[in-house]
Tab-separated table of C-alpha atoms and ligand atoms in Angstrom:
chain	number	residue	atom	x	y	z
A	240	MET	CA	-31.912	20.223	0.979
A	241	GLN	CA	-32.900	19.350	4.513
A	242	ALA	CA	-33.381	15.665	3.729
A	243	ASP	CA	-29.851	15.380	2.352
A	244	ALA	CA	-28.135	17.044	5.292
A	245	VAL	CA	-25.833	14.840	7.341
A	246	GLN	CA	-27.837	13.356	10.202
A	247	PRO	CA	-26.675	14.104	13.725
A	248	ARG	CA	-24.536	11.185	14.810
A	249	THR	CA	-26.266	8.753	17.109
A	250	LEU	CA	-24.055	5.716	16.642
A	251	SER	CA	-21.133	4.775	18.867
A	252	GLU	CA	-17.739	3.485	17.801
A	253	LEU	CA	-18.873	-0.061	18.539
A	254	ASP	CA	-22.003	0.395	16.419
A	255	TYR	CA	-19.934	1.380	13.385
A	256	ILE	CA	-17.612	-1.559	13.857
A	257	ALA	CA	-20.565	-3.936	14.187
A	258	LEU	CA	-22.228	-2.551	11.038
A	259	GLU	CA	-19.070	-2.937	9.003
A	260	LYS	CA	-18.654	-6.488	10.263
A	261	GLN	CA	-22.251	-7.329	9.405
A	262	TYR	CA	-22.443	-5.789	5.927
A	263	GLY	CA	-18.873	-5.435	4.697
A	264	ALA	CA	-16.766	-8.162	3.107
A	265	ASN	CA	-14.214	-9.406	5.577
A	266	ASN	CA	-11.068	-8.762	3.498
A	267	TYR	CA	-9.394	-6.350	5.958
A	268	LYS	CA	-8.469	-6.396	9.623
A	269	PRO	CA	-8.321	-2.702	10.527
A	270	ILE	CA	-7.141	-1.231	13.785
A	271	ASP	CA	-10.408	-0.475	15.597
A	272	VAL	CA	-10.459	3.298	15.350
A	273	VAL	CA	-13.417	4.899	13.557
A	274	ILE	CA	-12.187	8.126	12.016
A	275	GLU	CA	-14.595	10.962	11.440
A	276	ARG	CA	-12.379	13.918	10.530
A	277	GLY	CA	-8.815	14.759	9.592
A	278	GLU	CA	-6.733	17.915	9.409
A	279	GLY	CA	-3.027	17.962	8.595
A	280	VAL	CA	-1.234	15.250	10.558
A	281	TRP	CA	-4.171	14.759	12.943
A	282	VAL	CA	-7.371	12.723	12.764
A	283	TRP	CA	-10.308	12.526	15.169
A	284	ASP	CA	-12.496	9.502	15.872
A	285	VAL	CA	-16.261	9.407	16.357
A	286	GLU	CA	-15.805	9.662	20.118
A	287	GLY	CA	-13.837	12.895	19.712
A	288	ARG	CA	-10.400	11.403	20.489
A	289	ARG	CA	-7.447	12.856	18.581
A	290	TYR	CA	-4.659	10.816	16.962
A	291	LEU	CA	-1.455	11.585	15.116
A	292	ASP	CA	-1.628	9.753	11.788
A	293	PHE	CA	1.661	7.915	11.375
A	294	LEU	CA	0.518	5.907	8.345
A	295	SER	CA	-0.892	8.572	5.973
A	296	ALA	CA	-3.151	6.016	4.249
A	297	TYR	CA	-0.083	4.110	3.050
A	298	SER	CA	1.510	7.369	1.818
A	299	ALA	CA	-1.548	8.606	-0.063
A	300	VAL	CA	-1.916	11.545	2.310
A	301	ASN	CA	1.631	12.911	2.002
A	302	GLN	CA	0.241	16.452	1.862
A	303	GLY	CA	-1.687	15.986	5.144
A	304	HIS	CA	-5.406	15.426	5.641
A	305	ALA	CA	-7.846	17.864	4.044
A	306	HIS	CA	-5.125	20.123	2.700
A	307	PRO	CA	-7.002	23.424	2.269
A	308	ARG	CA	-5.636	24.268	-1.195
A	309	ILE	CA	-6.366	20.801	-2.603
A	310	LEU	CA	-9.802	20.870	-0.979
A	311	GLN	CA	-10.518	24.234	-2.604
A	312	ALA	CA	-9.375	22.972	-6.021
A	313	MET	CA	-11.611	19.942	-5.627
A	314	ILE	CA	-14.664	21.988	-4.634
A	315	GLU	CA	-14.172	24.470	-7.471
A	316	GLN	CA	-13.744	21.752	-10.077
A	317	ALA	CA	-16.667	19.713	-8.718
A	318	GLN	CA	-18.877	22.766	-9.229
A	319	LYS	CA	-17.854	22.981	-12.894
A	320	VAL	CA	-17.589	19.493	-14.410
A	321	THR	CA	-16.399	16.190	-12.948
A	322	LEU	CA	-16.387	13.616	-15.725
A	323	THR	CA	-16.229	13.909	-19.485
A	324	SER	CA	-14.753	10.500	-20.329
A	325	ARG	CA	-11.970	10.454	-22.887
A	326	ALA	CA	-14.597	10.481	-25.637
A	327	PHE	CA	-14.250	14.265	-25.253
A	328	ARG	CA	-11.477	16.518	-24.066
A	329	ASN	CA	-11.515	18.602	-20.891
A	330	ASP	CA	-9.583	21.678	-19.816
A	331	GLN	CA	-7.774	20.071	-16.835
A	332	LEU	CA	-6.078	16.936	-18.203
A	333	PRO	CA	-3.806	18.822	-20.641
A	334	LEU	CA	-2.550	21.016	-17.801
A	335	LEU	CA	-1.966	18.061	-15.476
A	336	ALA	CA	-0.098	16.254	-18.265
A	337	LYS	CA	2.136	19.285	-18.878
A	338	GLU	CA	2.777	19.989	-15.203
A	339	LEU	CA	3.469	16.358	-14.288
A	340	CYS	CA	5.822	15.855	-17.259
A	341	GLU	CA	7.678	19.089	-16.533
A	342	LEU	CA	8.047	18.231	-12.862
A	343	THR	CA	9.306	14.700	-13.470
A	344	GLY	CA	11.184	15.153	-16.746
A	345	TYR	CA	9.289	12.655	-18.901
A	346	ASP	CA	7.830	13.221	-22.388
A	347	LYS	CA	4.435	11.688	-21.736
A	348	MET	CA	1.996	10.647	-19.028
A	349	LEU	CA	-1.003	8.299	-19.115
A	350	PRO	CA	-3.664	8.854	-16.433
A	351	MET	CA	-5.422	6.040	-14.586
A	352	ASN	CA	-7.136	5.789	-11.186
A	353	SER	CA	-5.772	3.210	-8.758
A	354	GLY	CA	-2.161	2.178	-8.345
A	355	ALA	CA	-2.888	-1.345	-9.544
A	356	GLU	CA	-4.304	0.074	-12.769
A	357	ALA	CA	-1.168	2.134	-13.326
A	358	VAL	CA	0.950	-0.991	-12.801
A	359	GLU	CA	-1.234	-2.995	-15.209
A	360	THR	CA	-0.820	-0.174	-17.717
A	361	ALA	CA	2.962	-0.208	-17.261
A	362	LEU	CA	3.067	-3.987	-17.784
A	363	LYS	CA	0.983	-3.698	-20.945
A	364	LEU	CA	3.207	-0.872	-22.160
A	365	ALA	CA	6.383	-2.886	-21.557
A	366	ARG	CA	4.972	-5.940	-23.342
A	367	LYS	CA	3.759	-3.929	-26.307
A	368	TRP	CA	7.125	-2.148	-26.570
A	369	GLY	CA	8.851	-5.537	-26.439
A	370	HIS	CA	6.739	-6.984	-29.227
A	371	LYS	CA	6.568	-3.911	-31.467
A	372	VAL	CA	9.933	-2.220	-30.905
A	373	LYS	CA	12.390	-4.696	-29.407
A	374	GLY	CA	11.218	-7.443	-31.759
A	375	VAL	CA	10.279	-10.128	-29.234
A	376	PRO	CA	8.029	-12.717	-30.989
A	377	GLU	CA	4.337	-11.998	-30.299
A	378	GLY	CA	3.156	-13.484	-27.001
A	379	GLN	CA	6.684	-14.295	-25.792
A	380	ALA	CA	7.470	-11.172	-23.731
A	381	GLU	CA	8.974	-11.855	-20.305
A	382	ILE	CA	8.968	-9.430	-17.402
A	383	ILE	CA	11.337	-9.934	-14.483
A	384	VAL	CA	10.193	-8.938	-10.993
A	385	ALA	CA	11.848	-8.903	-7.567
A	386	SER	CA	11.045	-11.198	-4.661
A	387	GLY	CA	8.925	-9.541	-1.980
A	388	ASN	CA	7.227	-7.272	-4.516
A	389	PHE	CA	3.874	-5.642	-3.862
A	390	GLN	CA	2.351	-3.837	-6.821
A	391	GLY	CA	-1.382	-4.292	-6.358
A	392	ARG	CA	-4.110	-6.897	-6.224
A	393	THR	CA	-5.262	-7.635	-9.772
A	394	ILE	CA	-4.910	-11.167	-11.141
A	395	SER	CA	-1.871	-10.339	-13.284
A	396	ILE	CA	-0.116	-8.506	-10.479
A	397	ILE	CA	-0.688	-11.217	-7.877
A	398	SER	CA	0.534	-13.703	-10.490
A	399	PHE	CA	4.086	-12.547	-9.759
A	400	SER	CA	3.677	-12.074	-6.001
A	401	ASP	CA	5.546	-14.468	-3.725
A	402	GLU	CA	3.208	-13.869	-0.805
A	403	PRO	CA	1.187	-17.104	-0.549
A	404	GLN	CA	-1.899	-15.434	0.931
A	405	TYR	CA	-2.187	-12.968	-1.951
A	406	LYS	CA	-2.436	-15.911	-4.374
A	407	ASP	CA	-4.228	-18.619	-2.391
A	408	GLY	CA	-7.319	-19.709	-4.302
A	409	PHE	CA	-7.010	-17.036	-7.005
A	410	GLY	CA	-5.428	-19.035	-9.833
A	411	PRO	CA	-5.021	-19.660	-12.696
A	412	PHE	CA	-2.361	-16.998	-12.956
A	413	THR	CA	-1.001	-14.870	-15.780
A	414	PRO	CA	2.203	-16.289	-17.303
A	415	GLY	CA	5.219	-14.306	-18.477
A	416	TYR	CA	6.862	-13.351	-15.172
A	417	LYS	CA	10.098	-14.456	-13.588
A	418	THR	CA	11.274	-13.625	-10.069
A	419	VAL	CA	14.810	-12.766	-8.926
A	420	PRO	CA	15.887	-11.915	-5.358
A	421	TYR	CA	15.397	-8.236	-4.449
A	422	GLY	CA	18.727	-6.483	-4.059
A	423	ASP	CA	20.689	-8.963	-6.205
A	424	ALA	CA	21.719	-7.296	-9.468
A	425	ASP	CA	23.754	-10.319	-10.632
A	426	ALA	CA	20.640	-12.487	-10.392
A	427	LEU	CA	18.797	-9.995	-12.579
A	428	GLU	CA	21.500	-10.078	-15.215
A	429	ALA	CA	21.568	-13.899	-15.177
A	430	ALA	CA	17.795	-14.083	-15.631
A	431	ILE	CA	17.634	-11.838	-18.711
A	432	THR	CA	16.920	-13.602	-22.018
A	433	PRO	CA	16.383	-12.187	-25.517
A	434	ASN	CA	12.634	-12.141	-24.704
A	435	THR	CA	12.992	-10.034	-21.562
A	436	VAL	CA	11.196	-6.726	-22.024
A	437	ALA	CA	11.299	-5.171	-18.563
A	438	PHE	CA	12.450	-5.396	-14.976
A	439	SER	CA	9.833	-4.174	-12.510
A	440	VAL	CA	11.138	-2.943	-9.154
A	441	GLU	CA	10.179	-0.846	-6.140
A	442	PRO	CA	13.103	1.439	-5.177
A	443	ILE	CA	12.239	0.613	-1.551
A	444	GLN	CA	9.780	-2.194	-0.869
A	445	GLY	CA	6.988	-0.743	1.252
A	446	GLU	CA	4.583	-3.609	1.809
A	447	ALA	CA	7.421	-6.110	2.211
A	448	GLY	CA	8.329	-4.233	5.406
A	449	ILE	CA	10.263	-1.102	4.337
A	450	VAL	CA	13.053	-3.111	2.729
A	451	LEU	CA	15.950	-1.034	1.376
A	452	PRO	CA	18.146	-2.675	-1.256
A	453	PRO	CA	21.954	-2.485	-0.856
A	454	ASP	CA	23.564	0.825	-1.850
A	455	GLY	CA	24.325	0.903	-5.559
A	456	TYR	CA	21.714	-1.740	-6.429
A	457	LEU	CA	19.448	0.523	-8.451
A	458	ARG	CA	22.404	2.043	-10.269
A	459	ARG	CA	23.621	-1.415	-11.267
A	460	VAL	CA	20.105	-2.448	-12.256
A	461	ARG	CA	19.897	0.654	-14.442
A	462	GLU	CA	23.189	-0.188	-16.128
A	463	ILE	CA	22.214	-3.843	-16.695
A	464	CYS	CA	18.820	-2.915	-18.171
A	465	THR	CA	20.416	-0.404	-20.536
A	466	ARG	CA	23.063	-2.885	-21.679
A	467	HIS	CA	20.475	-5.597	-22.457
A	468	ASN	CA	17.824	-3.297	-23.966
A	469	VAL	CA	15.418	-4.116	-21.133
A	470	LEU	CA	13.080	-1.423	-19.800
A	471	LEU	CA	13.518	-0.438	-16.174
A	472	PHE	CA	10.068	-0.023	-14.618
A	473	THR	CA	10.317	1.729	-11.260
A	474	ASP	CA	7.130	1.577	-9.200
A	475	GLU	CA	7.136	4.828	-7.207
A	476	ILE	CA	3.500	4.575	-6.123
A	477	GLN	CA	4.472	4.439	-2.446
A	478	THR	CA	8.024	5.802	-2.490
A	479	GLY	CA	7.472	8.660	-4.935
A	480	LEU	CA	6.226	12.227	-4.547
A	481	GLY	CA	8.517	13.186	-1.715
A	482	ARG	CA	7.981	10.313	0.689
A	483	THR	CA	11.700	9.481	0.976
A	484	GLY	CA	12.916	13.089	0.870
A	485	LYS	CA	13.369	13.268	-2.900
A	486	LEU	CA	10.734	13.560	-5.615
A	487	PHE	CA	11.344	9.887	-6.497
A	488	ALA	CA	13.189	7.373	-4.308
A	489	SER	CA	15.212	6.340	-7.412
A	490	HIS	CA	16.753	9.812	-7.362
A	491	TRP	CA	18.777	8.797	-4.296
A	492	GLU	CA	20.901	6.826	-6.769
A	493	ASP	CA	20.420	9.259	-9.669
A	494	VAL	CA	18.505	6.532	-11.464
A	495	ARG	CA	15.819	7.280	-14.022
A	496	GLY	CA	13.327	4.521	-14.780
A	497	ASP	CA	12.155	4.077	-18.362
A	498	ILE	CA	8.613	3.580	-17.076
A	499	VAL	CA	7.469	5.040	-13.747
A	500	THR	CA	4.160	4.520	-11.970
A	501	LEU	CA	2.697	7.062	-9.558
A	502	GLY	CA	-0.479	6.902	-7.477
A	503	LYS	CA	-1.365	7.352	-3.824
A	504	ALA	CA	-0.167	10.926	-3.020
A	505	LEU	CA	-0.771	12.052	-6.606
A	506	SER	CA	-4.161	13.203	-5.307
A	507	GLY	CA	-3.144	14.077	-1.752
A	508	GLY	CA	-5.623	11.438	-0.633
A	509	PHE	CA	-8.690	13.152	-2.070
A	510	TYR	CA	-9.459	10.916	-5.005
A	511	PRO	CA	-8.004	7.861	-6.761
A	512	VAL	CA	-5.510	9.244	-9.286
A	513	SER	CA	-2.588	7.346	-10.777
A	514	ALA	CA	-0.330	7.810	-13.764
A	515	VAL	CA	2.317	6.137	-15.883
A	516	LEU	CA	5.300	8.139	-17.125
A	517	ALA	CA	7.538	7.294	-20.088
A	518	ASP	CA	9.313	8.965	-22.987
A	519	ASP	CA	7.962	9.093	-26.543
A	520	PRO	CA	9.757	6.041	-27.973
A	521	ILE	CA	8.037	3.871	-25.338
A	522	MET	CA	4.676	5.583	-24.750
A	523	GLY	CA	4.376	5.985	-28.508
A	524	VAL	CA	3.507	2.293	-28.902
A	525	PHE	CA	0.015	3.003	-27.545
A	526	LYS	CA	-2.396	3.900	-30.356
A	527	PRO	CA	-6.018	5.083	-30.024
A	528	GLY	CA	-8.116	2.215	-28.708
A	529	ASP	CA	-5.189	0.207	-27.279
A	530	HIS	CA	-5.903	1.062	-23.660
A	531	GLY	CA	-8.164	3.263	-21.577
A	532	SER	CA	-10.309	3.966	-18.534
A	533	THR	CA	-13.674	5.692	-18.153
A	534	PHE	CA	-12.549	7.746	-15.175
A	535	GLY	CA	-8.842	8.015	-16.061
A	536	GLY	CA	-7.894	11.650	-16.669
A	537	ASN	CA	-11.246	13.040	-15.616
A	538	PRO	CA	-11.286	16.776	-14.897
A	539	LEU	CA	-11.948	16.396	-11.174
A	540	ALA	CA	-9.005	13.991	-10.807
A	541	ALA	CA	-6.794	16.224	-12.931
A	542	ALA	CA	-7.642	19.398	-11.007
A	543	VAL	CA	-7.025	17.642	-7.678
A	544	ALA	CA	-3.728	16.121	-8.859
A	545	ARG	CA	-2.505	19.450	-10.239
A	546	MET	CA	-2.950	21.073	-6.854
A	547	ALA	CA	-1.605	18.043	-4.973
A	548	LEU	CA	1.643	18.329	-6.957
A	549	ARG	CA	1.746	22.078	-6.586
A	550	VAL	CA	1.497	22.137	-2.799
A	551	LEU	CA	4.041	19.332	-2.514
A	552	VAL	CA	6.607	21.499	-4.276
A	553	GLU	CA	5.579	25.012	-3.233
A	554	GLU	CA	5.209	24.188	0.445
A	555	GLY	CA	8.589	22.478	0.722
A	556	MET	CA	7.194	19.090	1.723
A	557	ILE	CA	9.892	17.069	-0.035
A	558	ASP	CA	12.719	18.781	1.858
A	559	ASN	CA	10.730	18.558	5.073
A	560	ALA	CA	10.399	14.789	4.556
A	561	ARG	CA	14.162	14.492	4.311
A	562	VAL	CA	14.923	16.645	7.353
A	563	MET	CA	12.131	15.290	9.571
A	564	GLY	CA	12.814	11.763	8.340
A	565	GLU	CA	16.413	11.947	9.511
A	566	TYR	CA	15.275	13.289	12.858
A	567	LEU	CA	12.595	10.608	13.329
A	568	LEU	CA	14.891	7.786	12.204
A	569	GLY	CA	17.594	8.991	14.614
A	570	ARG	CA	15.160	9.124	17.532
A	571	LEU	CA	13.758	5.669	16.754
A	572	LYS	CA	17.261	4.199	16.490
A	573	ARG	CA	18.083	5.480	19.961
A	574	ILE	CA	15.213	3.600	21.632
A	575	GLU	CA	16.678	0.836	23.751
A	576	SER	CA	13.937	-1.763	23.670
A	577	LYS	CA	14.441	-5.507	23.805
A	578	HIS	CA	11.695	-5.844	21.181
A	579	ILE	CA	13.499	-3.939	18.425
A	580	LYS	CA	15.565	-5.898	15.929
A	581	GLU	CA	16.210	-3.149	13.394
A	582	VAL	CA	15.126	0.395	12.541
A	583	ARG	CA	15.481	1.327	8.883
A	584	GLY	CA	14.107	3.752	6.335
A	585	ARG	CA	14.653	6.769	4.190
A	586	GLY	CA	12.924	10.095	4.552
A	587	LEU	CA	9.567	9.549	6.225
A	588	LEU	CA	9.233	5.913	5.163
A	589	ILE	CA	10.454	4.039	8.201
A	590	GLY	CA	10.093	0.480	9.428
A	591	VAL	CA	10.742	-0.786	12.931
A	592	GLU	CA	11.346	-4.519	12.750
A	593	LEU	CA	10.634	-6.391	15.965
A	594	THR	CA	12.260	-9.561	17.220
A	595	ASP	CA	10.540	-12.918	16.825
A	596	GLU	CA	9.989	-12.944	20.593
A	597	ALA	CA	8.116	-9.621	20.599
A	598	GLY	CA	4.814	-11.364	19.874
A	599	GLY	CA	4.049	-9.598	16.589
A	600	ALA	CA	3.788	-5.932	15.628
A	601	ARG	CA	0.006	-5.847	15.882
A	602	ARG	CA	-0.163	-5.572	19.670
A	603	PHE	CA	2.231	-2.608	19.562
A	604	CYS	CA	0.088	-0.874	16.920
A	605	GLU	CA	-2.983	-1.438	19.086
A	606	ALA	CA	-1.157	-0.020	22.102
A	607	LEU	CA	0.014	2.961	20.046
A	608	LYS	CA	-3.580	3.656	19.056
A	609	GLU	CA	-4.518	3.769	22.750
A	610	GLN	CA	-1.739	6.352	23.156
A	611	GLY	CA	-2.993	8.442	20.214
A	612	VAL	CA	-0.588	7.377	17.477
A	613	LEU	CA	-1.927	5.519	14.427
A	614	SER	CA	0.349	3.072	12.644
A	615	LYS	CA	-0.075	-0.340	11.130
A	616	GLU	CA	1.895	-3.554	11.122
A	617	THR	CA	3.196	-4.799	7.808
A	618	HIS	CA	3.662	-8.526	7.716
A	619	GLU	CA	4.086	-9.993	11.181
A	620	ASN	CA	6.969	-8.098	12.664
A	621	VAL	CA	7.328	-4.618	11.174
A	622	ILE	CA	5.693	-1.400	12.353
A	623	ARG	CA	5.560	1.168	9.562
A	624	PHE	CA	5.970	4.835	10.482
A	625	ALA	CA	5.035	7.132	7.601
A	626	PRO	CA	3.424	10.378	8.794
A	627	PRO	CA	2.324	13.120	6.391
A	628	LEU	CA	5.279	15.048	4.958
A	629	THR	CA	4.011	18.197	6.681
A	630	ILE	CA	4.944	16.875	10.119
A	631	THR	CA	6.878	19.186	12.453
A	632	LYS	CA	9.580	18.466	15.017
A	633	ASP	CA	7.083	19.198	17.797
A	634	ASP	CA	4.645	16.628	16.366
A	635	ILE	CA	7.428	14.044	16.206
A	636	ASP	CA	8.503	14.810	19.772
A	637	TRP	CA	4.894	14.375	20.905
A	638	ALA	CA	4.638	11.033	19.115
A	639	MET	CA	8.070	9.819	20.213
A	640	GLY	CA	7.145	10.030	23.898
A	641	ARG	CA	4.292	7.656	23.181
A	642	ILE	CA	6.215	5.390	20.838
A	643	GLU	CA	8.977	5.008	23.451
A	644	THR	CA	6.423	4.119	26.125
A	645	VAL	CA	4.827	1.466	23.950
A	646	LEU	CA	8.070	-0.096	22.775
A	647	MET	CA	9.232	-0.359	26.401
A	648	MET	CA	6.210	-2.426	27.428
A	649	ASP	CA	6.689	-6.114	28.169
B	98	LIG	C1	-0.117	0.684	-2.946
B	98	LIG	C2	0.786	0.215	-4.032
B	98	LIG	C3	0.288	-0.215	-5.268
B	98	LIG	C4	-1.196	-0.402	-5.539
B	98	LIG	O1	-1.937	0.752	-5.407
B	98	LIG	P1	-3.550	0.646	-5.221
B	98	LIG	O2	-3.999	2.061	-5.369
B	98	LIG	O3	-3.791	0.070	-3.875
B	98	LIG	O4	-4.053	-0.232	-6.309
B	98	LIG	C5	1.196	-0.536	-6.259
B	98	LIG	N1	2.522	-0.458	-6.044
B	98	LIG	C6	3.036	-0.053	-4.862
B	98	LIG	C7	4.513	0.018	-4.695
B	98	LIG	C8	2.192	0.273	-3.809
B	98	LIG	O5	2.697	0.620	-2.620
């Protein structure tokens, strides 16, 4: 036992950063804070400094860091059995499937691990439905996507990205996708052909910079998809599970996607867990052997996800996101800084867009870190504020003093 115990820490913050630079692939540019521990909305770095986490691992930690009930569920399950593969059944996946379907109102769920895998699964599902049910000739299925989309990093998903850096050098790309402007329902309708099987859309675009479509857009999209027998695929990986103050962001317009993807907060940040939701007539096109994943639906993931969903509902986090989100958005909108171009968001998914003259969002995120608030720029000019849904008014007041200071700097 002794040999496995965690060694007393002898490395400094700079040592960790140097090691990662030396041995890690250089595909990220993190804010230089080396986190050692987290609890609720707070994290601590290796030097013992405390920060308020205003990013929540891109909304994967909606339930707050190290939520005690999820942690307990994870420990208990890890002591029993962690992986069976789908070659055998386990006693956690059936309960997760039931609880997730009952909570969201879908007939069926399909478990995967990362968000990108859930999106890939949804795309495969839509294509198969198109070919087998809608009657699109084999290999001709088209999927329409929105400009500014971010749905993951696999080859097929970047094939329909319009962010040049996500594609540069990674071709050849997967065909079968068509892009229409986000927020333009008429453009969607004009782009639909008899071979269109699905429209894939984020109810609010997170990575694009917290972009909200015009009011009524999703409702119109829903109506257009229904009229043309096209599946509406709503990607709720970032916006779902309470982040915007409702269970799904689509619920703000009373819209129900035909296919929904979930990930990120589905595990409360403990473990990669994602899922695809759909009703029987769609999910039924998958037959044994059509699709799968070694780790998808494993008992550890299922036990963690069950508790992550339970605390979200039982502890009132979704309502808190709505109430605290309104408060935070209101306070941010009242900041009178020459750098701010627009403040927008819903629930606790908020973007502060800076002017072109502000010199980029990065320097403000770095300054915020120095003040004890962790956030991250998205694209050049947007600071994303997305704290855990457990945040209190006092926490927000504490952070706002610092955010105001930083946004008032030159
Ligand atoms: C984060 C994200 C994904 C991809 O999830 P990963 O777990 O990083 O693969 C897909 N769609 C949306 C909307 C996301 O925000």
